[in-house]
């Protein structure tokens, strides 16, 4: 927990700062294989993620008619705000605080007595990783809240995570999934045609997605079952039936905050080439071994 200084000296200065930053252009982080685009004026969301020229995220042709694209950030649990998402965090302009060739840090406006900071860093050491750091700064005492990363992808491929026994729940519609004896949960999006949402508690803090010769993993600090936000999971998968996308979502442990305290959440995105592996939903041991090799760096040596 750390003290957060006042955001602005006066309301007038705040408005001036917001007005001058709101139309900031896209920020691009470029690596040898990775390219990341962030839009400060649209929720500081990741609007594009390409690996060797291949787009990973879902983005419709007309983003003005839909808000459901790219990778964004919410406050958990959803019961605190219902629907739609809180625009100050999800889609309104963020102020740029710092920027370098490999990193950008941005700050939201206040809502729910909270301010969100995002720091996105391309990890030059590994070449296939991005650090997503989220800090939620409390401007007043809060109920138990958690950080919530929501990333939308084309409705394709296979999602995999290792779930704590008894933690899997379908809280909306229908999600067809397979459970293996070793605890893996598999969701095959090629078979999905209806809306649904599944939540669970990951044993080891990762959520993986195999698609078109690529393995994408979200890795984060594991969340104990009793520290989940109310009614939520630290892994959540949503499937849309009205547009060709699905969501891979992860959450932090839930905490109540006093004024001036901060809840931090770090998600590491990893991408690995698996085009030479005949992975299949029917071979859970190969899936798990491939995920472990990507996490350890073996696939990129």
mmCIF file of C-alpha atoms in Angstrom:
data_model
loop_
_atom_site.group_PDB
_atom_site.id
_atom_site.type_symbol
_atom_site.label_atom_id
_atom_site.label_comp_id
_atom_site.label_asym_id
_atom_site.label_seq_id
_atom_site.Cartn_x
_atom_site.Cartn_y
_atom_site.Cartn_z
ATOM 1 C CA UNK A 1 0.000 0.000 0.000
ATOM 2 C CA UNK A 2 1.285 3.461 -0.780
ATOM 3 C CA UNK A 3 0.211 7.072 -0.473
ATOM 4 C CA UNK A 4 -1.162 8.681 -3.622
ATOM 5 C CA UNK A 5 -0.673 12.464 -3.974
ATOM 6 C CA UNK A 6 -3.584 14.663 -5.071
ATOM 7 C CA UNK A 7 -4.168 14.392 -8.799
ATOM 8 C CA UNK A 8 -4.555 18.152 -9.440
ATOM 9 C CA UNK A 9 -4.294 21.309 -7.394
ATOM 10 C CA UNK A 10 -7.604 22.693 -8.589
ATOM 11 C CA UNK A 11 -10.565 21.595 -10.634
ATOM 12 C CA UNK A 12 -9.596 24.125 -13.314
ATOM 13 C CA UNK A 13 -6.118 22.646 -13.683
ATOM 14 C CA UNK A 14 -7.640 19.176 -13.884
ATOM 15 C CA UNK A 15 -9.887 20.237 -16.736
ATOM 16 C CA UNK A 16 -6.998 21.873 -18.560
ATOM 17 C CA UNK A 17 -4.849 18.761 -18.179
ATOM 18 C CA UNK A 18 -7.629 16.455 -19.336
ATOM 19 C CA UNK A 19 -8.516 18.675 -22.258
ATOM 20 C CA UNK A 20 -4.960 18.817 -23.562
ATOM 21 C CA UNK A 21 -4.359 15.080 -23.224
ATOM 22 C CA UNK A 22 -7.713 13.663 -24.336
ATOM 23 C CA UNK A 23 -6.852 13.540 -28.034
ATOM 24 C CA UNK A 24 -3.405 12.019 -27.599
ATOM 25 C CA UNK A 25 -2.491 9.870 -30.617
ATOM 26 C CA UNK A 26 -1.964 6.143 -30.482
ATOM 27 C CA UNK A 27 1.175 5.036 -28.677
ATOM 28 C CA UNK A 28 3.155 2.263 -30.338
ATOM 29 C CA UNK A 29 5.566 -0.112 -28.600
ATOM 30 C CA UNK A 30 7.664 -1.957 -31.170
ATOM 31 C CA UNK A 31 9.786 -5.057 -30.682
ATOM 32 C CA UNK A 32 11.430 -7.454 -33.107
ATOM 33 C CA UNK A 33 8.356 -9.695 -33.113
ATOM 34 C CA UNK A 34 5.770 -7.804 -31.069
ATOM 35 C CA UNK A 35 3.930 -4.589 -31.833
ATOM 36 C CA UNK A 36 1.505 -3.057 -29.313
ATOM 37 C CA UNK A 37 -0.817 -0.103 -29.968
ATOM 38 C CA UNK A 38 -2.416 1.805 -27.065
ATOM 39 C CA UNK A 39 -5.120 4.465 -27.450
ATOM 40 C CA UNK A 40 -4.965 7.028 -24.582
ATOM 41 C CA UNK A 41 -8.134 8.743 -25.822
ATOM 42 C CA UNK A 42 -10.152 5.507 -25.733
ATOM 43 C CA UNK A 43 -9.662 4.095 -22.252
ATOM 44 C CA UNK A 44 -5.926 3.596 -22.750
ATOM 45 C CA UNK A 45 -6.969 0.263 -24.168
ATOM 46 C CA UNK A 46 -4.692 -1.972 -26.172
ATOM 47 C CA UNK A 47 -6.251 -1.628 -29.616
ATOM 48 C CA UNK A 48 -3.802 -3.829 -31.508
ATOM 49 C CA UNK A 49 -1.409 -6.616 -30.597
ATOM 50 C CA UNK A 50 0.538 -8.197 -33.427
ATOM 51 C CA UNK A 51 2.981 -11.077 -33.290
ATOM 52 C CA UNK A 52 5.181 -11.417 -36.387
ATOM 53 C CA UNK A 53 2.602 -9.347 -38.248
ATOM 54 C CA UNK A 54 -0.374 -11.437 -37.100
ATOM 55 C CA UNK A 55 -3.151 -9.506 -35.314
ATOM 56 C CA UNK A 56 -4.150 -11.174 -32.046
ATOM 57 C CA UNK A 57 -6.910 -8.965 -30.619
ATOM 58 C CA UNK A 58 -10.469 -8.563 -31.883
ATOM 59 C CA UNK A 59 -11.268 -5.222 -33.470
ATOM 60 C CA UNK A 60 -14.335 -4.666 -35.671
ATOM 61 C CA UNK A 61 -14.156 -2.551 -38.814
ATOM 62 C CA UNK A 62 -16.138 0.245 -37.175
ATOM 63 C CA UNK A 63 -15.094 0.826 -33.578
ATOM 64 C CA UNK A 64 -17.418 3.830 -33.297
ATOM 65 C CA UNK A 65 -20.512 1.623 -33.222
ATOM 66 C CA UNK A 66 -19.166 -0.865 -30.678
ATOM 67 C CA UNK A 67 -17.205 -0.624 -27.455
ATOM 68 C CA UNK A 68 -16.496 -4.348 -27.293
ATOM 69 C CA UNK A 69 -12.997 -4.657 -28.765
ATOM 70 C CA UNK A 70 -9.354 -4.632 -27.758
ATOM 71 C CA UNK A 71 -8.076 -5.079 -24.212
ATOM 72 C CA UNK A 72 -9.447 -2.875 -21.445
ATOM 73 C CA UNK A 73 -9.773 -2.580 -17.663
ATOM 74 C CA UNK A 74 -12.683 -2.771 -15.208
ATOM 75 C CA UNK A 75 -13.211 -2.738 -11.459
ATOM 76 C CA UNK A 76 -14.474 -5.989 -9.901
ATOM 77 C CA UNK A 77 -17.013 -7.099 -8.769
ATOM 78 C CA UNK A 78 -19.467 -6.181 -11.492
ATOM 79 C CA UNK A 79 -22.226 -5.954 -8.873
ATOM 80 C CA UNK A 80 -20.761 -2.544 -7.908
ATOM 81 C CA UNK A 81 -21.673 -1.010 -11.285
ATOM 82 C CA UNK A 82 -23.904 -3.368 -13.266
ATOM 83 C CA UNK A 83 -23.774 -2.487 -16.971
ATOM 84 C CA UNK A 84 -22.379 -0.759 -19.017
ATOM 85 C CA UNK A 85 -18.795 -0.634 -17.711
ATOM 86 C CA UNK A 86 -17.624 2.495 -15.900
ATOM 87 C CA UNK A 87 -16.546 4.701 -18.809
ATOM 88 C CA UNK A 88 -13.831 6.561 -16.859
ATOM 89 C CA UNK A 89 -11.864 3.297 -16.680
ATOM 90 C CA UNK A 90 -13.077 1.498 -19.799
ATOM 91 C CA UNK A 91 -13.404 3.997 -22.649
ATOM 92 C CA UNK A 92 -12.792 7.636 -21.585
ATOM 93 C CA UNK A 93 -9.513 9.438 -22.160
ATOM 94 C CA UNK A 94 -6.524 8.729 -19.919
ATOM 95 C CA UNK A 95 -3.800 11.298 -19.233
ATOM 96 C CA UNK A 96 -0.317 10.275 -20.333
ATOM 97 C CA UNK A 97 2.167 10.529 -17.444
ATOM 98 C CA UNK A 98 5.353 8.981 -18.857
ATOM 99 C CA UNK A 99 6.484 7.485 -22.129
ATOM 100 C CA UNK A 100 9.601 5.865 -23.534
ATOM 101 C CA UNK A 101 10.353 3.725 -26.564
ATOM 102 C CA UNK A 102 9.329 0.564 -24.682
ATOM 103 C CA UNK A 103 6.833 1.775 -22.078
ATOM 104 C CA UNK A 104 3.886 4.105 -21.477
ATOM 105 C CA UNK A 105 2.115 5.078 -18.222
ATOM 106 C CA UNK A 106 -1.371 6.569 -18.213
ATOM 107 C CA UNK A 107 -3.917 7.717 -15.628
ATOM 108 C CA UNK A 108 -7.719 7.709 -15.698
ATOM 109 C CA UNK A 109 -10.108 10.291 -14.357
ATOM 110 C CA UNK A 110 -11.761 9.534 -11.035
ATOM 111 C CA UNK A 111 -14.883 7.393 -10.683
ATOM 112 C CA UNK A 112 -16.222 5.329 -7.786
ATOM 113 C CA UNK A 113 -13.684 7.261 -5.618
ATOM 114 C CA UNK A 114 -10.950 5.446 -7.563
ATOM 115 C CA UNK A 115 -8.274 6.399 -10.076
ATOM 116 C CA UNK A 116 -6.624 3.799 -12.323
ATOM 117 C CA UNK A 117 -3.060 3.914 -13.620
ATOM 118 C CA UNK A 118 -1.843 1.623 -16.380
ATOM 119 C CA UNK A 119 1.800 1.011 -17.224
ATOM 120 C CA UNK A 120 2.441 -1.084 -20.331
ATOM 121 C CA UNK A 121 5.993 -2.240 -20.988
ATOM 122 C CA UNK A 122 7.422 -4.256 -23.849
ATOM 123 C CA UNK A 123 9.925 -6.635 -22.244
ATOM 124 C CA UNK A 124 13.000 -6.254 -24.432
ATOM 125 C CA UNK A 125 14.894 -8.955 -22.527
ATOM 126 C CA UNK A 126 12.593 -11.740 -23.676
ATOM 127 C CA UNK A 127 11.132 -10.302 -26.873
ATOM 128 C CA UNK A 128 7.831 -12.166 -26.539
ATOM 129 C CA UNK A 129 6.409 -10.596 -23.373
ATOM 130 C CA UNK A 130 4.467 -7.515 -22.317
ATOM 131 C CA UNK A 131 4.037 -6.354 -18.729
ATOM 132 C CA UNK A 132 0.623 -4.908 -17.930
ATOM 133 C CA UNK A 133 0.770 -3.101 -14.577
ATOM 134 C CA UNK A 134 -2.472 -1.773 -13.106
ATOM 135 C CA UNK A 135 -2.685 0.395 -9.974
ATOM 136 C CA UNK A 136 -6.029 1.308 -8.418
ATOM 137 C CA UNK A 137 -5.652 4.395 -6.189
ATOM 138 C CA UNK A 138 -8.330 4.936 -3.553
ATOM 139 C CA UNK A 139 -9.562 8.508 -3.056
ATOM 140 C CA UNK A 140 -11.828 7.335 -0.210
ATOM 141 C CA UNK A 141 -12.493 4.128 1.730
ATOM 142 C CA UNK A 142 -13.718 1.385 -0.612
ATOM 143 C CA UNK A 143 -15.538 -1.946 -0.314
ATOM 144 C CA UNK A 144 -13.629 -5.071 -1.349
ATOM 145 C CA UNK A 145 -12.568 -4.571 -4.958
ATOM 146 C CA UNK A 146 -10.294 -6.309 -7.432
ATOM 147 C CA UNK A 147 -8.500 -5.343 -10.630
ATOM 148 C CA UNK A 148 -10.026 -6.835 -13.786
ATOM 149 C CA UNK A 149 -8.310 -7.149 -17.178
ATOM 150 C CA UNK A 150 -10.692 -7.838 -20.072
ATOM 151 C CA UNK A 151 -9.200 -8.802 -23.461
ATOM 152 C CA UNK A 152 -11.225 -9.583 -26.567
ATOM 153 C CA UNK A 153 -10.069 -11.972 -29.275
ATOM 154 C CA UNK A 154 -11.511 -13.554 -32.384
ATOM 155 C CA UNK A 155 -13.883 -16.367 -31.481
ATOM 156 C CA UNK A 156 -11.463 -19.104 -32.491
ATOM 157 C CA UNK A 157 -9.044 -21.566 -30.973
ATOM 158 C CA UNK A 158 -8.880 -23.217 -27.577
ATOM 159 C CA UNK A 159 -8.661 -21.700 -24.083
ATOM 160 C CA UNK A 160 -6.972 -23.663 -21.300
ATOM 161 C CA UNK A 161 -6.506 -23.143 -17.572
ATOM 162 C CA UNK A 162 -6.012 -25.334 -14.528
ATOM 163 C CA UNK A 163 -8.916 -24.931 -12.121
ATOM 164 C CA UNK A 164 -9.311 -25.483 -8.422
ATOM 165 C CA UNK A 165 -11.795 -28.361 -7.897
ATOM 166 C CA UNK A 166 -15.373 -27.174 -7.561
ATOM 167 C CA UNK A 167 -14.652 -23.597 -8.659
ATOM 168 C CA UNK A 168 -16.103 -23.739 -12.188
ATOM 169 C CA UNK A 169 -19.475 -22.029 -12.655
ATOM 170 C CA UNK A 170 -21.467 -20.914 -15.680
ATOM 171 C CA UNK A 171 -23.054 -17.637 -14.591
ATOM 172 C CA UNK A 172 -24.616 -16.636 -17.925
ATOM 173 C CA UNK A 173 -26.047 -18.608 -20.815
ATOM 174 C CA UNK A 174 -24.186 -21.742 -21.808
ATOM 175 C CA UNK A 175 -20.470 -22.456 -22.160
ATOM 176 C CA UNK A 176 -19.460 -25.901 -23.350
ATOM 177 C CA UNK A 177 -16.209 -26.983 -21.749
ATOM 178 C CA UNK A 178 -14.226 -30.126 -21.007
ATOM 179 C CA UNK A 179 -12.534 -31.016 -17.719
ATOM 180 C CA UNK A 180 -9.626 -33.446 -17.588
ATOM 181 C CA UNK A 181 -8.587 -35.677 -14.654
ATOM 182 C CA UNK A 182 -5.524 -33.496 -14.071
ATOM 183 C CA UNK A 183 -7.681 -30.392 -13.560
ATOM 184 C CA UNK A 184 -7.417 -28.689 -16.946
ATOM 185 C CA UNK A 185 -10.465 -26.832 -18.231
ATOM 186 C CA UNK A 186 -10.734 -26.577 -22.041
ATOM 187 C CA UNK A 187 -13.064 -24.276 -23.963
ATOM 188 C CA UNK A 188 -13.159 -24.851 -27.730
ATOM 189 C CA UNK A 189 -14.385 -21.636 -29.356
ATOM 190 C CA UNK A 190 -14.789 -23.225 -32.775
ATOM 191 C CA UNK A 191 -17.771 -25.056 -31.305
ATOM 192 C CA UNK A 192 -19.315 -21.988 -29.634
ATOM 193 C CA UNK A 193 -22.395 -20.426 -31.201
ATOM 194 C CA UNK A 194 -24.317 -19.024 -28.227
ATOM 195 C CA UNK A 195 -23.667 -16.452 -25.517
ATOM 196 C CA UNK A 196 -22.279 -17.552 -22.195
ATOM 197 C CA UNK A 197 -19.908 -16.796 -19.367
ATOM 198 C CA UNK A 198 -17.813 -19.201 -17.315
ATOM 199 C CA UNK A 199 -15.807 -18.359 -14.192
ATOM 200 C CA UNK A 200 -13.277 -20.316 -12.161
ATOM 201 C CA UNK A 201 -10.360 -20.141 -9.758
ATOM 202 C CA UNK A 202 -6.996 -20.887 -11.332
ATOM 203 C CA UNK A 203 -4.627 -23.095 -9.362
ATOM 204 C CA UNK A 204 -1.429 -21.553 -10.703
ATOM 205 C CA UNK A 205 -2.263 -18.114 -12.095
ATOM 206 C CA UNK A 206 -2.352 -18.500 -15.876
ATOM 207 C CA UNK A 207 -4.909 -18.513 -18.674
ATOM 208 C CA UNK A 208 -3.768 -19.791 -22.081
ATOM 209 C CA UNK A 209 -5.170 -19.620 -25.606
ATOM 210 C CA UNK A 210 -4.059 -21.691 -28.601
ATOM 211 C CA UNK A 211 -4.975 -20.329 -32.034
ATOM 212 C CA UNK A 212 -3.543 -20.504 -35.554
ATOM 213 C CA UNK A 213 -0.063 -21.683 -34.560
ATOM 214 C CA UNK A 214 0.212 -19.218 -31.675
ATOM 215 C CA UNK A 215 0.069 -19.655 -27.921
ATOM 216 C CA UNK A 216 -0.952 -16.586 -25.897
ATOM 217 C CA UNK A 217 -0.813 -16.683 -22.090
ATOM 218 C CA UNK A 218 -1.916 -14.291 -19.359
ATOM 219 C CA UNK A 219 0.200 -14.911 -16.244
ATOM 220 C CA UNK A 220 -0.473 -13.310 -12.868
ATOM 221 C CA UNK A 221 -0.217 -13.897 -9.130
ATOM 222 C CA UNK A 222 -2.472 -16.831 -8.119
ATOM 223 C CA UNK A 223 -5.544 -15.801 -6.127
ATOM 224 C CA UNK A 224 -6.656 -17.895 -3.121
ATOM 225 C CA UNK A 225 -10.280 -19.020 -3.321
ATOM 226 C CA UNK A 226 -11.289 -16.958 -0.292
ATOM 227 C CA UNK A 227 -9.802 -13.775 -1.801
ATOM 228 C CA UNK A 228 -11.909 -13.718 -4.959
ATOM 229 C CA UNK A 229 -14.177 -10.723 -5.487
ATOM 230 C CA UNK A 230 -17.786 -11.489 -4.576
ATOM 231 C CA UNK A 231 -19.503 -13.483 -7.314
ATOM 232 C CA UNK A 232 -16.398 -13.470 -9.535
ATOM 233 C CA UNK A 233 -13.496 -15.711 -10.537
ATOM 234 C CA UNK A 234 -9.889 -14.839 -11.189
ATOM 235 C CA UNK A 235 -10.392 -16.516 -14.584
ATOM 236 C CA UNK A 236 -13.469 -15.604 -16.604
ATOM 237 C CA UNK A 237 -14.371 -16.499 -20.187
ATOM 238 C CA UNK A 238 -17.170 -14.753 -22.062
ATOM 239 C CA UNK A 239 -18.477 -15.787 -25.487
ATOM 240 C CA UNK A 240 -20.513 -13.370 -27.584
ATOM 241 C CA UNK A 241 -23.230 -14.642 -29.889
ATOM 242 C CA UNK A 242 -23.851 -11.295 -31.595
ATOM 243 C CA UNK A 243 -20.283 -10.591 -32.752
ATOM 244 C CA UNK A 244 -17.393 -12.954 -33.596
ATOM 245 C CA UNK A 245 -15.385 -12.430 -30.423
ATOM 246 C CA UNK A 246 -14.757 -13.914 -27.019
ATOM 247 C CA UNK A 247 -13.142 -12.514 -23.871
ATOM 248 C CA UNK A 248 -10.260 -13.847 -21.812
ATOM 249 C CA UNK A 249 -10.430 -12.136 -18.423
ATOM 250 C CA UNK A 250 -8.292 -12.309 -15.286
ATOM 251 C CA UNK A 251 -8.684 -10.669 -11.880
ATOM 252 C CA UNK A 252 -6.553 -9.871 -8.857
ATOM 253 C CA UNK A 253 -7.293 -10.756 -5.250
ATOM 254 C CA UNK A 254 -9.965 -8.503 -3.747
ATOM 255 C CA UNK A 255 -9.099 -5.930 -1.076
ATOM 256 C CA UNK A 256 -10.834 -3.091 0.733
ATOM 257 C CA UNK A 257 -8.798 0.113 0.573
ATOM 258 C CA UNK A 258 -8.505 3.172 2.787
ATOM 259 C CA UNK A 259 -8.032 6.618 1.293
ATOM 260 C CA UNK A 260 -4.522 6.937 -0.135
ATOM 261 C CA UNK A 261 -3.974 3.186 -0.519
ATOM 262 C CA UNK A 262 -3.296 1.361 -3.777
ATOM 263 C CA UNK A 263 -4.177 -2.070 -5.092
ATOM 264 C CA UNK A 264 -1.677 -3.265 -7.694
ATOM 265 C CA UNK A 265 -2.092 -6.016 -10.275
ATOM 266 C CA UNK A 266 0.484 -7.237 -12.804
ATOM 267 C CA UNK A 267 -0.378 -9.415 -15.779
ATOM 268 C CA UNK A 268 2.409 -10.698 -18.011
ATOM 269 C CA UNK A 269 1.388 -11.468 -21.578
ATOM 270 C CA UNK A 270 3.502 -14.172 -23.235
ATOM 271 C CA UNK A 271 3.383 -15.257 -26.882
ATOM 272 C CA UNK A 272 4.995 -18.403 -28.258
ATOM 273 C CA UNK A 273 5.134 -19.980 -31.694
ATOM 274 C CA UNK A 274 3.513 -23.438 -31.617
ATOM 275 C CA UNK A 275 3.026 -23.843 -35.353
ATOM 276 C CA UNK A 276 5.229 -26.945 -35.382
ATOM 277 C CA UNK A 277 3.195 -28.696 -32.690
ATOM 278 C CA UNK A 278 0.093 -30.742 -33.430
ATOM 279 C CA UNK A 279 -1.765 -29.564 -30.348
ATOM 280 C CA UNK A 280 -5.265 -30.837 -29.838
ATOM 281 C CA UNK A 281 -8.031 -30.602 -27.260
ATOM 282 C CA UNK A 282 -7.793 -34.382 -27.072
ATOM 283 C CA UNK A 283 -4.202 -34.324 -25.806
ATOM 284 C CA UNK A 284 -4.236 -32.447 -22.500
ATOM 285 C CA UNK A 285 -0.741 -33.584 -21.544
ATOM 286 C CA UNK A 286 0.752 -32.047 -24.697
ATOM 287 C CA UNK A 287 -1.211 -28.830 -24.082
ATOM 288 C CA UNK A 288 0.031 -28.570 -20.510
ATOM 289 C CA UNK A 289 3.635 -29.357 -21.461
ATOM 290 C CA UNK A 290 3.547 -26.744 -24.233
ATOM 291 C CA UNK A 291 2.153 -24.107 -21.862
ATOM 292 C CA UNK A 292 4.815 -24.894 -19.243
ATOM 293 C CA UNK A 293 7.560 -24.637 -21.879
ATOM 294 C CA UNK A 294 6.247 -21.255 -23.025
ATOM 295 C CA UNK A 295 6.123 -20.006 -19.420
ATOM 296 C CA UNK A 296 9.688 -21.187 -18.764
ATOM 297 C CA UNK A 297 11.050 -19.669 -21.973
ATOM 298 C CA UNK A 298 12.009 -22.985 -23.575
ATOM 299 C CA UNK A 299 9.923 -22.352 -26.704
ATOM 300 C CA UNK A 300 11.832 -19.172 -27.500
ATOM 301 C CA UNK A 301 15.388 -20.388 -26.954
#
